[in-house]
Amino acid sequence: MEQPAAKPWTGIALAILACAALAIMGEKPWFALAILLIWIGSLWLKFDEPPSMETASGEAGLTRDTMAELIEHSGTPLLLTRRDRVTIANRAARDVLGPHILGQDVRIALRHPEAIALAEHDEPASATVYNLARRRDVWLVSRKPFNGDYAVIDLTDQSAGANVGRAHTDFVANASHELRTPLASIIGYVETLIDEPGDESLRARFHQTILREAKRLQQLVDDLLSLSRVEAGEHDLPSEHIDLAPLVLLAARDAAGPARADRIDFALEDATIQGDVPQLEQAVRNVVDNALKYGADDGRVRISLTSEGEAAELTVADQGDGIAPDHLPHLTRRFYRVDPGRSRASGGTGLGLALVKHIVERHRGRLDIASEHGAGTTVTIRLPIARGDNSASHDTVTQL
Ligand code: ADP
């Protein structure tokens, strides 16, 4: 890198020349020319030219404009400062910090004490800065000084990682709460049984409650394990070719059990997809169980499977109260429930739809939930048809 002093010295020389001309000639045209020269000289002096860079072969160096052009389209916000004043800011930096930062003192541009403190260092240094551009964003700001007056500052967005960390913390807190509730209940009933055993019928009632809460705990642990297993394998597309129609029939029958089986109508076409059998069965069970649980008492649930073009489409429609529109975007969040009391009373863990979403994503499919308040809910799962399979045949309408 060359020293940046060449152009300011040219300016000073021009200014001196102009003064000399003014002193010697004392004539008006010369006076005007001298003023012009002084002005040009002052411009050169003011101009913050960053150091030019020579190539290894000593060919043409980089001017400020070339440097600005080079970094303009980088996705990383980049600043070049001279004496802590911003002389170059690429588009990404202007987007994050605002277009006004050009020419501004970098300490004002970055605003945050942690970032401001970086200007004190003679060595490369970095700092983590929160809420720089938006609420709850996280940036790593790195500053590398060079050639005395100059420094390059780059900003790395770490918000995504921080969000994952926050989601993880929330999840642990929610899961602990969900586990603690049935545990507290079990401990309470067992202690009561030990202290005051009561009569036979009271003991039997307590045993029933303990059993129910223990099963809830078991279901919760099973769902948590399933969720972590699906997440762990989310990037591997299952390779097994499977016929979806018999799988749907079996899983739905399983979810319904003998008591609710006669509420379901089936209309299933053949469709072959690449899938993971236990996971797809679980997804069908969860959606069908919800339709039966939250659908109208004794209301019908219609399950249809169609195969058209590239996708197999499974829909499960109930005639329940439906879901208000503001809840719809959150239903696949872990432990999200519209009516927590109703969910818990029916043995729900709040993880059913989160699991369905992850299973569908692992199969490169799509999950949609449509609901009209008061008119029922339709859950649609679209899955890609296995390559080389074009089978779309007869309709079967089955009532269990
Ligand atoms: P849960 O174990 O509570 O059933 P899910 O993740 O399966 O958990 O569902 C989340 C919430 O979405 C449920 O608590 C319920 O409020 C709502 N929900 C799911 N399916 C339906 C449906 N078919 N009709 C009405 N509400 C539903």
Short mmCIF file of N, CA, C and O and ligand atoms in Angstrom, two decimals, residues 223 286-295 316-324 327 330-340 342-344 346-356 369-371 376-379, ligand 1:
data_model
loop_
_atom_site.label_atom_id
_atom_site.label_comp_id
_atom_site.label_asym_id
_atom_site.label_seq_id
_atom_site.Cartn_x
_atom_site.Cartn_y
_atom_site.Cartn_z
N ASP A 223 -43.48 -37.74 22.66
CA ASP A 223 -43.56 -36.70 21.62
C ASP A 223 -42.27 -35.91 21.54
O ASP A 223 -41.81 -35.56 20.45
N ASN A 286 -51.80 -37.92 14.31
CA ASN A 286 -51.96 -36.64 15.02
C ASN A 286 -53.06 -35.78 14.41
O ASN A 286 -53.88 -35.20 15.13
N VAL A 287 -53.09 -35.72 13.08
CA VAL A 287 -54.08 -34.85 12.42
C VAL A 287 -55.49 -35.43 12.60
O VAL A 287 -56.45 -34.71 12.89
N VAL A 288 -55.61 -36.77 12.47
CA VAL A 288 -56.93 -37.40 12.61
C VAL A 288 -57.40 -37.30 14.05
O VAL A 288 -58.58 -37.00 14.32
N ASP A 289 -56.50 -37.50 14.99
CA ASP A 289 -56.86 -37.39 16.41
C ASP A 289 -57.38 -35.98 16.72
O ASP A 289 -58.39 -35.81 17.40
N ASN A 290 -56.70 -34.95 16.17
CA ASN A 290 -57.17 -33.57 16.37
C ASN A 290 -58.57 -33.37 15.80
O ASN A 290 -59.43 -32.76 16.43
N ALA A 291 -58.79 -33.90 14.58
CA ALA A 291 -60.09 -33.71 13.93
C ALA A 291 -61.20 -34.36 14.77
O ALA A 291 -62.30 -33.81 14.90
N LEU A 292 -60.89 -35.51 15.36
CA LEU A 292 -61.89 -36.20 16.18
C LEU A 292 -62.08 -35.50 17.53
O LEU A 292 -63.18 -35.39 18.04
N LYS A 293 -60.95 -35.02 18.09
CA LYS A 293 -60.99 -34.36 19.41
C LYS A 293 -61.69 -33.01 19.36
O LYS A 293 -62.52 -32.68 20.19
N TYR A 294 -61.27 -32.19 18.36
CA TYR A 294 -61.76 -30.81 18.31
C TYR A 294 -62.95 -30.64 17.36
O TYR A 294 -63.51 -29.56 17.27
N GLY A 295 -63.28 -31.70 16.62
CA GLY A 295 -64.46 -31.65 15.75
C GLY A 295 -65.72 -31.69 16.59
O GLY A 295 -65.67 -31.90 17.80
N VAL A 316 -57.76 -33.79 5.75
CA VAL A 316 -58.56 -34.28 6.89
C VAL A 316 -59.46 -33.12 7.30
O VAL A 316 -58.97 -32.07 7.73
N ALA A 317 -60.77 -33.31 7.11
CA ALA A 317 -61.70 -32.19 7.38
C ALA A 317 -62.69 -32.58 8.46
O ALA A 317 -63.26 -33.67 8.44
N ASP A 318 -62.84 -31.67 9.44
CA ASP A 318 -63.83 -31.93 10.49
C ASP A 318 -64.93 -30.87 10.46
O ASP A 318 -64.86 -29.92 9.68
N GLN A 319 -65.94 -31.06 11.30
CA GLN A 319 -67.06 -30.11 11.34
C GLN A 319 -67.14 -29.43 12.70
O GLN A 319 -68.22 -29.15 13.20
N GLY A 320 -65.98 -29.18 13.27
CA GLY A 320 -65.95 -28.60 14.61
C GLY A 320 -66.15 -27.09 14.61
O GLY A 320 -66.59 -26.51 13.62
N ASP A 321 -65.77 -26.47 15.74
CA ASP A 321 -65.94 -25.01 15.89
C ASP A 321 -64.95 -24.22 15.04
O ASP A 321 -65.09 -23.01 14.89
N GLY A 322 -63.92 -24.90 14.55
CA GLY A 322 -62.92 -24.20 13.77
C GLY A 322 -61.96 -23.41 14.65
O GLY A 322 -62.00 -23.49 15.88
N ILE A 323 -61.09 -22.66 14.00
CA ILE A 323 -60.03 -21.95 14.71
C ILE A 323 -60.05 -20.49 14.24
O ILE A 323 -60.11 -20.23 13.03
N ALA A 324 -60.00 -19.55 15.18
CA ALA A 324 -59.99 -18.13 14.80
C ALA A 324 -58.72 -17.82 13.98
O ALA A 324 -57.66 -18.36 14.27
N HIS A 327 -55.09 -17.34 15.33
CA HIS A 327 -54.35 -18.48 15.90
C HIS A 327 -53.64 -19.29 14.83
O HIS A 327 -52.66 -19.98 15.10
N HIS A 330 -49.85 -19.78 14.29
CA HIS A 330 -49.04 -20.25 15.43
C HIS A 330 -49.24 -21.72 15.77
O HIS A 330 -48.57 -22.25 16.66
N LEU A 331 -50.18 -22.39 15.08
CA LEU A 331 -50.58 -23.73 15.51
C LEU A 331 -49.45 -24.75 15.50
O LEU A 331 -49.48 -25.72 16.27
N THR A 332 -48.44 -24.54 14.62
CA THR A 332 -47.38 -25.54 14.54
C THR A 332 -46.22 -25.22 15.50
O THR A 332 -45.20 -25.89 15.47
N ARG A 333 -46.40 -24.17 16.32
CA ARG A 333 -45.37 -23.88 17.33
C ARG A 333 -45.50 -24.86 18.48
O ARG A 333 -46.60 -25.23 18.87
N ARG A 334 -44.35 -25.27 19.01
CA ARG A 334 -44.40 -26.25 20.10
C ARG A 334 -45.16 -25.70 21.31
O ARG A 334 -44.92 -24.56 21.70
N PHE A 335 -46.03 -26.50 21.82
CA PHE A 335 -46.84 -26.20 23.02
C PHE A 335 -47.87 -25.10 22.81
O PHE A 335 -48.44 -24.59 23.77
N TYR A 336 -48.11 -24.71 21.54
CA TYR A 336 -49.13 -23.69 21.30
C TYR A 336 -50.50 -24.36 21.30
O TYR A 336 -50.72 -25.35 20.61
N ARG A 337 -51.40 -23.82 22.10
CA ARG A 337 -52.76 -24.37 22.14
C ARG A 337 -53.74 -23.22 22.09
O ARG A 337 -53.52 -22.19 22.73
N VAL A 338 -54.85 -23.42 21.36
CA VAL A 338 -55.88 -22.39 21.30
C VAL A 338 -56.61 -22.37 22.64
O VAL A 338 -56.86 -21.32 23.22
N ASP A 339 -56.96 -23.56 23.10
CA ASP A 339 -57.67 -23.69 24.37
C ASP A 339 -56.91 -24.70 25.23
O ASP A 339 -57.14 -25.92 25.13
N PRO A 340 -55.97 -24.22 26.07
CA PRO A 340 -55.10 -25.14 26.82
C PRO A 340 -55.89 -26.13 27.68
O PRO A 340 -55.53 -27.31 27.76
N ARG A 342 -58.91 -27.41 27.21
CA ARG A 342 -59.53 -28.47 26.39
C ARG A 342 -58.46 -29.44 25.88
O ARG A 342 -58.67 -30.65 25.85
N SER A 343 -57.31 -28.86 25.47
CA SER A 343 -56.23 -29.70 24.96
C SER A 343 -55.76 -30.68 26.04
O SER A 343 -55.64 -31.89 25.79
N ARG A 344 -55.50 -30.15 27.25
CA ARG A 344 -54.98 -31.03 28.32
C ARG A 344 -56.03 -32.07 28.74
O ARG A 344 -55.69 -33.22 28.96
N SER A 346 -58.12 -33.48 26.98
CA SER A 346 -58.23 -34.57 26.02
C SER A 346 -56.88 -35.27 25.80
O SER A 346 -56.70 -35.99 24.83
N GLY A 347 -55.93 -35.01 26.72
CA GLY A 347 -54.65 -35.72 26.65
C GLY A 347 -53.66 -35.11 25.67
O GLY A 347 -52.65 -35.73 25.33
N GLY A 348 -53.92 -33.88 25.19
CA GLY A 348 -53.02 -33.25 24.22
C GLY A 348 -51.73 -32.77 24.86
O GLY A 348 -51.71 -32.36 26.03
N THR A 349 -50.65 -32.84 24.10
CA THR A 349 -49.36 -32.38 24.62
C THR A 349 -48.99 -31.01 24.05
O THR A 349 -48.02 -30.40 24.49
N GLY A 350 -49.72 -30.56 23.03
CA GLY A 350 -49.36 -29.30 22.37
C GLY A 350 -48.21 -29.46 21.41
O GLY A 350 -47.67 -28.48 20.89
N LEU A 351 -47.82 -30.73 21.15
CA LEU A 351 -46.69 -30.96 20.24
C LEU A 351 -47.13 -31.62 18.93
O LEU A 351 -46.32 -31.78 18.01
N GLY A 352 -48.41 -31.99 18.85
CA GLY A 352 -48.89 -32.79 17.72
C GLY A 352 -48.63 -32.13 16.37
O GLY A 352 -48.04 -32.73 15.47
N LEU A 353 -49.06 -30.88 16.22
CA LEU A 353 -48.92 -30.22 14.90
C LEU A 353 -47.47 -29.81 14.63
O LEU A 353 -47.05 -29.76 13.47
N ALA A 354 -46.69 -29.54 15.69
CA ALA A 354 -45.26 -29.23 15.49
C ALA A 354 -44.59 -30.46 14.87
O ALA A 354 -43.80 -30.36 13.93
N LEU A 355 -44.95 -31.63 15.40
CA LEU A 355 -44.39 -32.88 14.85
C LEU A 355 -44.81 -33.08 13.39
O LEU A 355 -44.00 -33.43 12.54
N VAL A 356 -46.11 -32.83 13.12
CA VAL A 356 -46.62 -33.01 11.75
C VAL A 356 -45.82 -32.10 10.80
O VAL A 356 -45.37 -32.53 9.74
N ILE A 369 -53.25 -25.38 6.95
CA ILE A 369 -54.42 -25.54 7.83
C ILE A 369 -55.39 -24.42 7.49
O ILE A 369 -55.04 -23.24 7.58
N ALA A 370 -56.58 -24.82 7.05
CA ALA A 370 -57.60 -23.81 6.73
C ALA A 370 -58.75 -24.01 7.69
O ALA A 370 -59.12 -25.15 7.99
N SER A 371 -59.28 -22.91 8.18
CA SER A 371 -60.37 -23.07 9.14
C SER A 371 -61.32 -21.89 9.07
O SER A 371 -60.89 -20.75 8.88
N GLY A 376 -65.64 -25.58 11.00
CA GLY A 376 -64.73 -26.73 10.86
C GLY A 376 -63.35 -26.36 10.33
O GLY A 376 -63.10 -25.24 9.91
N THR A 377 -62.50 -27.38 10.38
CA THR A 377 -61.09 -27.19 10.01
C THR A 377 -60.70 -28.24 8.98
O THR A 377 -61.12 -29.39 9.07
N THR A 378 -59.87 -27.82 8.01
CA THR A 378 -59.33 -28.77 7.04
C THR A 378 -57.82 -28.69 7.06
O THR A 378 -57.25 -27.62 6.84
N VAL A 379 -57.20 -29.82 7.34
CA VAL A 379 -55.73 -29.88 7.33
C VAL A 379 -55.32 -30.59 6.03
O VAL A 379 -55.85 -31.65 5.71
P1 ADP B 1 -52.68 -30.72 21.12
O1 ADP B 1 -51.90 -31.80 21.72
O2 ADP B 1 -53.02 -29.63 22.08
O3 ADP B 1 -53.86 -31.20 20.35
P2 ADP B 1 -51.57 -29.87 18.57
O4 ADP B 1 -50.21 -29.36 18.28
O5 ADP B 1 -52.00 -31.11 17.89
O6 ADP B 1 -51.65 -29.98 20.14
O7 ADP B 1 -52.61 -28.73 18.22
C1 ADP B 1 -52.37 -27.42 18.69
C2 ADP B 1 -53.69 -26.73 18.96
O8 ADP B 1 -54.35 -26.46 17.73
C3 ADP B 1 -54.66 -27.53 19.77
O9 ADP B 1 -54.45 -27.37 21.15
C4 ADP B 1 -56.01 -26.97 19.34
O10 ADP B 1 -56.28 -25.80 20.10
C5 ADP B 1 -55.75 -26.53 17.89
N1 ADP B 1 -56.28 -27.50 16.90
C6 ADP B 1 -55.57 -28.47 16.26
N2 ADP B 1 -56.36 -29.14 15.40
C7 ADP B 1 -57.59 -28.59 15.49
C8 ADP B 1 -58.86 -28.83 14.84
N3 ADP B 1 -59.01 -29.82 13.94
N4 ADP B 1 -59.89 -28.04 15.20
C9 ADP B 1 -59.76 -27.07 16.11
N5 ADP B 1 -58.60 -26.78 16.75
C10 ADP B 1 -57.54 -27.53 16.45
#
